[in-house]
GROMACS .gro file of C-alpha atoms in nm:
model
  249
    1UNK     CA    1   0.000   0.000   0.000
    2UNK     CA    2   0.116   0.354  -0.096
    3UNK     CA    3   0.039   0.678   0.001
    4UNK     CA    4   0.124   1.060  -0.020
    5UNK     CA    5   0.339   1.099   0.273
    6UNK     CA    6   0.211   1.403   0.510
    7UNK     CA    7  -0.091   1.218   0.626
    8UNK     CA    8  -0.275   1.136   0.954
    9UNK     CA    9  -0.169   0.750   0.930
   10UNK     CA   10  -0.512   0.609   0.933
   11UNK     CA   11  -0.515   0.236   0.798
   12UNK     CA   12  -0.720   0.159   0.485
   13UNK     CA   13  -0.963  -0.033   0.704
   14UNK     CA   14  -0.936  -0.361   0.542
   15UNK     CA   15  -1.012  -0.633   0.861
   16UNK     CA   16  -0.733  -0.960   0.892
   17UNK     CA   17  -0.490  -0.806   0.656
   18UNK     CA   18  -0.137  -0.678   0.718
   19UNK     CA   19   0.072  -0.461   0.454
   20UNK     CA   20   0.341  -0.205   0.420
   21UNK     CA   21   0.263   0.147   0.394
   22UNK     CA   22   0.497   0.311   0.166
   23UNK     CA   23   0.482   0.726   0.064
   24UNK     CA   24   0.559   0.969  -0.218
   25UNK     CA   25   0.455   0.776  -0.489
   26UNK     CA   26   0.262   0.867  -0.779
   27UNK     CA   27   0.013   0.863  -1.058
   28UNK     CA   28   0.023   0.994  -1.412
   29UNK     CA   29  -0.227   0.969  -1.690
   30UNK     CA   30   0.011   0.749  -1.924
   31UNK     CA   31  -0.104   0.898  -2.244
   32UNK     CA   32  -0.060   1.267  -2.174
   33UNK     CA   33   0.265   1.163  -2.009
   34UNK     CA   34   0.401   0.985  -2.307
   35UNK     CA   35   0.278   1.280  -2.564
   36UNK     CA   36   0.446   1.503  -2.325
   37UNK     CA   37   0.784   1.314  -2.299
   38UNK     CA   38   0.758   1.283  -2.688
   39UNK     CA   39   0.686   1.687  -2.733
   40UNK     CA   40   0.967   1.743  -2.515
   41UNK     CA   41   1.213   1.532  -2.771
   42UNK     CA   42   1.055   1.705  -3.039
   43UNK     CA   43   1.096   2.045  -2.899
   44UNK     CA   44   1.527   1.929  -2.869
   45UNK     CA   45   1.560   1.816  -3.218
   46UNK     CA   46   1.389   1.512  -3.279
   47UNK     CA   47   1.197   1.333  -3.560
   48UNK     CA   48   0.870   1.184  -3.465
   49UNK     CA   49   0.668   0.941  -3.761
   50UNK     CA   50   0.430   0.753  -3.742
   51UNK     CA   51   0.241   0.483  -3.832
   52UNK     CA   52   0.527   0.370  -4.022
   53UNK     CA   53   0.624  -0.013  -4.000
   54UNK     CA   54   0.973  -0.112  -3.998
   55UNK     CA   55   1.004  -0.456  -4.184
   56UNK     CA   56   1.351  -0.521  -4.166
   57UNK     CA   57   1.685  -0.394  -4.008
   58UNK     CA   58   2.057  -0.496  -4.065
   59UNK     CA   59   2.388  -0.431  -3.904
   60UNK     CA   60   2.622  -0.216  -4.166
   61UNK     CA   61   2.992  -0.128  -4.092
   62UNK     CA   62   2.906   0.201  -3.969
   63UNK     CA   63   2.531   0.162  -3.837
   64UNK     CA   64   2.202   0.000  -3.913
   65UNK     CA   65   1.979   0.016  -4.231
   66UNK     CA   66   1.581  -0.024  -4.147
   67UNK     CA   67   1.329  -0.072  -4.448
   68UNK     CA   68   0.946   0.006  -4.415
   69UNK     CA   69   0.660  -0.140  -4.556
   70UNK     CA   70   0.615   0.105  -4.777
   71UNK     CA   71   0.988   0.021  -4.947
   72UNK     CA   72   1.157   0.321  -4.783
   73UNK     CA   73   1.469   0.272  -4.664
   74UNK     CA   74   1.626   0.484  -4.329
   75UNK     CA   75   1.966   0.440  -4.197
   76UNK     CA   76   2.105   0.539  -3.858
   77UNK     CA   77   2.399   0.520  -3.684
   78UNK     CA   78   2.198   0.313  -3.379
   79UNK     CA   79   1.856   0.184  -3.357
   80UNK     CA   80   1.702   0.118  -3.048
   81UNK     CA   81   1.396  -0.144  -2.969
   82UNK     CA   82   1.165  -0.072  -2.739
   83UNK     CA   83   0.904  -0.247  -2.852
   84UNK     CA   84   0.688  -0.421  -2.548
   85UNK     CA   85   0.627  -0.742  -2.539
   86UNK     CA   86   0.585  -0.778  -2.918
   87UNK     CA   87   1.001  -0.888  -2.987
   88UNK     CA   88   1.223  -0.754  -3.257
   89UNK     CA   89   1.370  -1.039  -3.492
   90UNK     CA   90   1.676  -1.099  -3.341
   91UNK     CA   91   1.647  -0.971  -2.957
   92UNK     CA   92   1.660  -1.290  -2.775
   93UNK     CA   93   1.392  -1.433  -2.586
   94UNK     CA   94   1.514  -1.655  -2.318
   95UNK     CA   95   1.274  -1.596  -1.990
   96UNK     CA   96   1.044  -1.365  -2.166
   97UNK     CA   97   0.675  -1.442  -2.084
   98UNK     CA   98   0.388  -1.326  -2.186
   99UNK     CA   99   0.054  -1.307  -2.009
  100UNK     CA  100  -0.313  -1.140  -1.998
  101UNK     CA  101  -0.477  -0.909  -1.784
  102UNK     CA  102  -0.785  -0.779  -1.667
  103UNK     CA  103  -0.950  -0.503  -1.495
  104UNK     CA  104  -1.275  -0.324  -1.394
  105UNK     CA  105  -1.403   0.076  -1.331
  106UNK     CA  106  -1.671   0.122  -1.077
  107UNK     CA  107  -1.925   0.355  -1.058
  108UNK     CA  108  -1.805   0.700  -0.902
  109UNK     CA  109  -1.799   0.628  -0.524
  110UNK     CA  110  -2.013   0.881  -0.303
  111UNK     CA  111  -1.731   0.990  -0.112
  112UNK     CA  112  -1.366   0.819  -0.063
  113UNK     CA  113  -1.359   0.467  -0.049
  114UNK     CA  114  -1.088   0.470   0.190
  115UNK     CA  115  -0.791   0.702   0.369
  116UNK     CA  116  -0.591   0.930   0.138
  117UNK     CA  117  -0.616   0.737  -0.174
  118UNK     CA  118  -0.319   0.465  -0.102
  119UNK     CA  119  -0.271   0.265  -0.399
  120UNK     CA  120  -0.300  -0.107  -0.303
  121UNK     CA  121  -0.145  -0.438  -0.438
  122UNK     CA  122  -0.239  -0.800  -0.306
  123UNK     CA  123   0.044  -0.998  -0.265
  124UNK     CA  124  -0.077  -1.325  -0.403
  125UNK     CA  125  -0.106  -1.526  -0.704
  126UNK     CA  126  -0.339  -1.417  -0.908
  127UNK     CA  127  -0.261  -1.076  -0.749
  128UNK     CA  128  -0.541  -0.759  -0.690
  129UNK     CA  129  -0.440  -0.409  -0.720
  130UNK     CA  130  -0.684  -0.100  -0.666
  131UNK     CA  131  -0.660   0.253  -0.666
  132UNK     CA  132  -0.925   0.520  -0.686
  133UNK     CA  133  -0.970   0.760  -0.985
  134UNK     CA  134  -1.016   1.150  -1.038
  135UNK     CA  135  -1.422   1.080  -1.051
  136UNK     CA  136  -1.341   0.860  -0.756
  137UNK     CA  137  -1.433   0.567  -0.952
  138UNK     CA  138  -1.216   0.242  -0.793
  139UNK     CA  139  -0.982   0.070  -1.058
  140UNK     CA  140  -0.927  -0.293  -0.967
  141UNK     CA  141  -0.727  -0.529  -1.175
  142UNK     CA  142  -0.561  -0.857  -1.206
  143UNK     CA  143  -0.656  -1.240  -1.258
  144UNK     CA  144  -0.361  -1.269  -1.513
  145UNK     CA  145  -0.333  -1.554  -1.733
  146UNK     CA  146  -0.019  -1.689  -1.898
  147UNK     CA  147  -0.138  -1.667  -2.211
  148UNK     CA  148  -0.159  -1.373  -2.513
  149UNK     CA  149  -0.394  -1.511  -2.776
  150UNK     CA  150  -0.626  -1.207  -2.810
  151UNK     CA  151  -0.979  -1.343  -2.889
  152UNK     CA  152  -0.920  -1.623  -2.587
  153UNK     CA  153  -0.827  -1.317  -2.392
  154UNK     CA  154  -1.163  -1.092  -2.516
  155UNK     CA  155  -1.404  -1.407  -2.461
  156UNK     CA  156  -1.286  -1.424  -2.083
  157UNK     CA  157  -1.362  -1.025  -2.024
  158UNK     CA  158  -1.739  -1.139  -1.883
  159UNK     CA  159  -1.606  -1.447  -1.625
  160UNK     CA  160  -1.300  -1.222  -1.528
  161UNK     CA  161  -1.546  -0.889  -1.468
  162UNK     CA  162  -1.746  -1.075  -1.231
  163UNK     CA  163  -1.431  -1.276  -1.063
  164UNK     CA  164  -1.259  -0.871  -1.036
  165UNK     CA  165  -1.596  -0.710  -0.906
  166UNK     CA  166  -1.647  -1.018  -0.688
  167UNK     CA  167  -1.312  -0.990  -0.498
  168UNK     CA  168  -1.351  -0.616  -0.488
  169UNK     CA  169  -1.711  -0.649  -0.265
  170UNK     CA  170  -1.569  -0.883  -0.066
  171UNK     CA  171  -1.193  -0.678   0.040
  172UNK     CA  172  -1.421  -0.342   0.062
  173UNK     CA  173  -1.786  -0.433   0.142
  174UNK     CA  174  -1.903  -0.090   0.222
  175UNK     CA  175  -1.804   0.022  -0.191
  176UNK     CA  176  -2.040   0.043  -0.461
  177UNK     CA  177  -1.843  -0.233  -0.681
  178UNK     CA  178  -2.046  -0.250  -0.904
  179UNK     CA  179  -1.884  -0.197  -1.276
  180UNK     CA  180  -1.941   0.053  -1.504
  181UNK     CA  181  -1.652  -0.047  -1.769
  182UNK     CA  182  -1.424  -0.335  -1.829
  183UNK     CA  183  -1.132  -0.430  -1.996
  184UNK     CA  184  -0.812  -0.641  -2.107
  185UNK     CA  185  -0.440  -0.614  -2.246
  186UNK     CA  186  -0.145  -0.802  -2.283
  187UNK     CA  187   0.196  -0.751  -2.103
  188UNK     CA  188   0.543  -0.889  -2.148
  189UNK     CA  189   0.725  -1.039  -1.858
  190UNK     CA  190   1.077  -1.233  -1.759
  191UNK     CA  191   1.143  -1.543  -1.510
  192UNK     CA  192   1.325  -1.306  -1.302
  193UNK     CA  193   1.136  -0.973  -1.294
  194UNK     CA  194   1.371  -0.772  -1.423
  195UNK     CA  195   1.408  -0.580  -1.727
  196UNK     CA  196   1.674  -0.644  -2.005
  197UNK     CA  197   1.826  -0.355  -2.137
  198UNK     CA  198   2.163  -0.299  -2.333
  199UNK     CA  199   2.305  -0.413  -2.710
  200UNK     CA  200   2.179  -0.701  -2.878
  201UNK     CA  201   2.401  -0.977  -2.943
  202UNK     CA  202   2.484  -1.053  -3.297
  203UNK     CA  203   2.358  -0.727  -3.412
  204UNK     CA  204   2.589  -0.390  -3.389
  205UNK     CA  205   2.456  -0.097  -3.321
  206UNK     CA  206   2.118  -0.272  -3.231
  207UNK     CA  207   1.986  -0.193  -2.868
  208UNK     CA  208   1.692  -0.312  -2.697
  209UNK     CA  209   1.473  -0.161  -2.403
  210UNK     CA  210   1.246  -0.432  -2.246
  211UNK     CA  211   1.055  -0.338  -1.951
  212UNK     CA  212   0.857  -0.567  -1.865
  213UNK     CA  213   0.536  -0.577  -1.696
  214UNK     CA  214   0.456  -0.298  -1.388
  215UNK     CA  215   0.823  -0.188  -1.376
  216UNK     CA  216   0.839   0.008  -1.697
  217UNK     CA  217   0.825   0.335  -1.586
  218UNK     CA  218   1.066   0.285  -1.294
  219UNK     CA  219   1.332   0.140  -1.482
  220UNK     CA  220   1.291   0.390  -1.817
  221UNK     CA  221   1.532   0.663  -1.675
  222UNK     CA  222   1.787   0.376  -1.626
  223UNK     CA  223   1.724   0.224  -1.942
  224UNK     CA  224   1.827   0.620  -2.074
  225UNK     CA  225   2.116   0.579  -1.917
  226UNK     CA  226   2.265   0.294  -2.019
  227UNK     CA  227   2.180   0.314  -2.364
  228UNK     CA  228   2.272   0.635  -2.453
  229UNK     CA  229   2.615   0.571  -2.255
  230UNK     CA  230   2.632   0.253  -2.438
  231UNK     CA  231   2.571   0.468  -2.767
  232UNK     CA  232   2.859   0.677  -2.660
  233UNK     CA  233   3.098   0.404  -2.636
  234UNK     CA  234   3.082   0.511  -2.249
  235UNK     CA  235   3.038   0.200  -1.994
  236UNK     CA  236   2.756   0.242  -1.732
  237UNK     CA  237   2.819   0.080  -1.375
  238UNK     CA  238   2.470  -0.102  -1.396
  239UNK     CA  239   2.479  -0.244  -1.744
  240UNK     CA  240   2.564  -0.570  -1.684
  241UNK     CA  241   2.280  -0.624  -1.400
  242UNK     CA  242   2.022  -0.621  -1.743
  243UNK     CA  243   2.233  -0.704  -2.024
  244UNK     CA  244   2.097  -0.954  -2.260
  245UNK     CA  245   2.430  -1.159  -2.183
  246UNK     CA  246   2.368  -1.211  -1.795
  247UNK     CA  247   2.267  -1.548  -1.711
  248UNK     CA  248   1.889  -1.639  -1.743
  249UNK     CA  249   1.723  -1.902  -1.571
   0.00000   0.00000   0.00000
């Protein structure tokens, strides 16, 4: 459980449970984040396209050479992956998962569901997360599933509503859980829980940013780091903690 820290320290009132009650985290709407980060790049020089689909890329002596769908050919003196959980050809896959999720929007809440907003996470397996929206609306997720076929994944959005809003009424019982939107996604993951991040073997000047799962945004500054120091022909201290070349179980 997480909170803003400054507050009065009253417990989220959920009976038999024990946690630990962390501060100054955050939340961000992802979508104006990312537009923001990607105005920011634009507004220091950068080259934004899109949709453009890159169909091929190959090592040269002095860089890389990507073609499009469209026949267009780009070269660049680095390329860099960061491409989810859908892989690049080449970027190996040893302990990358892949799995579904679900999750569930109540109906706006009359007043706060509980103290200051903490974010919650469940630590089990299947796992339960919940944190309350600007409308005060309670987001719950989990039930994941080790599996990414997307039309398996849709048909399961009714059974996994009820299993999400079920759980919910039973942690909170004094909530309105009942749903007012649902829905699903697909995440990449690793054996480990780490990220990989650093130059892909066999390929020069190829790089590759994999997050993974809930820890993208923490690790994406570090990811910055290495890479562009990488890029530089500088070493960074924590490369070799997620290089593709550490040993995977």
């Amino acid at each position: 459980m997480t909170r803003r820290r400054g507050g009065s320290g009253a417990a989220p009132g959920i009976a038999g449970r024990a946690g630990i009650l962390s501060y100054d985290n955050l939340s961000a709407d992802p979508r104006r984040l990312a537009a923001g980060f990607l105005n920011a790049a634009i507004g220091r020089g950068a080259a934004l396209y899109s949709p453009v689909d890159v169909t091929a890329c190959s090592s040269t002596g002095t860089g890389v050479r990507l073609t499009t769908a469209s026949g267009m050919m780009i070269r660049a003196r680095a390329v860099v992956f960061a491409t989810g959980y859908e892989l690049a050809k080449g970027v190996p896959r040893r302990g990358h998962t892949v799995a579904s999720t679900w999750a569930v929007a109540t109906r706006p809440q009359r007043s706060a569901p509980w103290p200051e907003g903490c974010f919650i996470w469940e630590a089990a397996d299947p796992y339960l997360y919940l944190r309350v929206g600007p409308d005060r609306r309670i987001i719950c997720g989990g039930e994941d599933e080790r599996f990414s076929d997307a039309r398996s994944r849709d048909a399961l959005l009714p059974a996994k509503t009820a299993a999400l809003q079920q759980k919910l009424a039973a942690l909170l019982p004094w909530v309105d859980a009942r749903v007012d939107f649902a829905w699903c996604g697909t995440f990449g993951g690793s054996t480990t829980g780490t990220p990989s991040i650093g130059a892909v073997p066999g390929q020069p000047h190829c790089y590759a940013v994999l997050g993974y799962g809930g820890n993208g945004i923490t690790f994406s500054v570090l990811a910055a780091q290495i890479i562009t120091s990488q890029i530089g022909g500088r070493r960074d201290p924590d490369s070799d903690l997620f290089s593709f070349a550490r040993p995977r179980r």
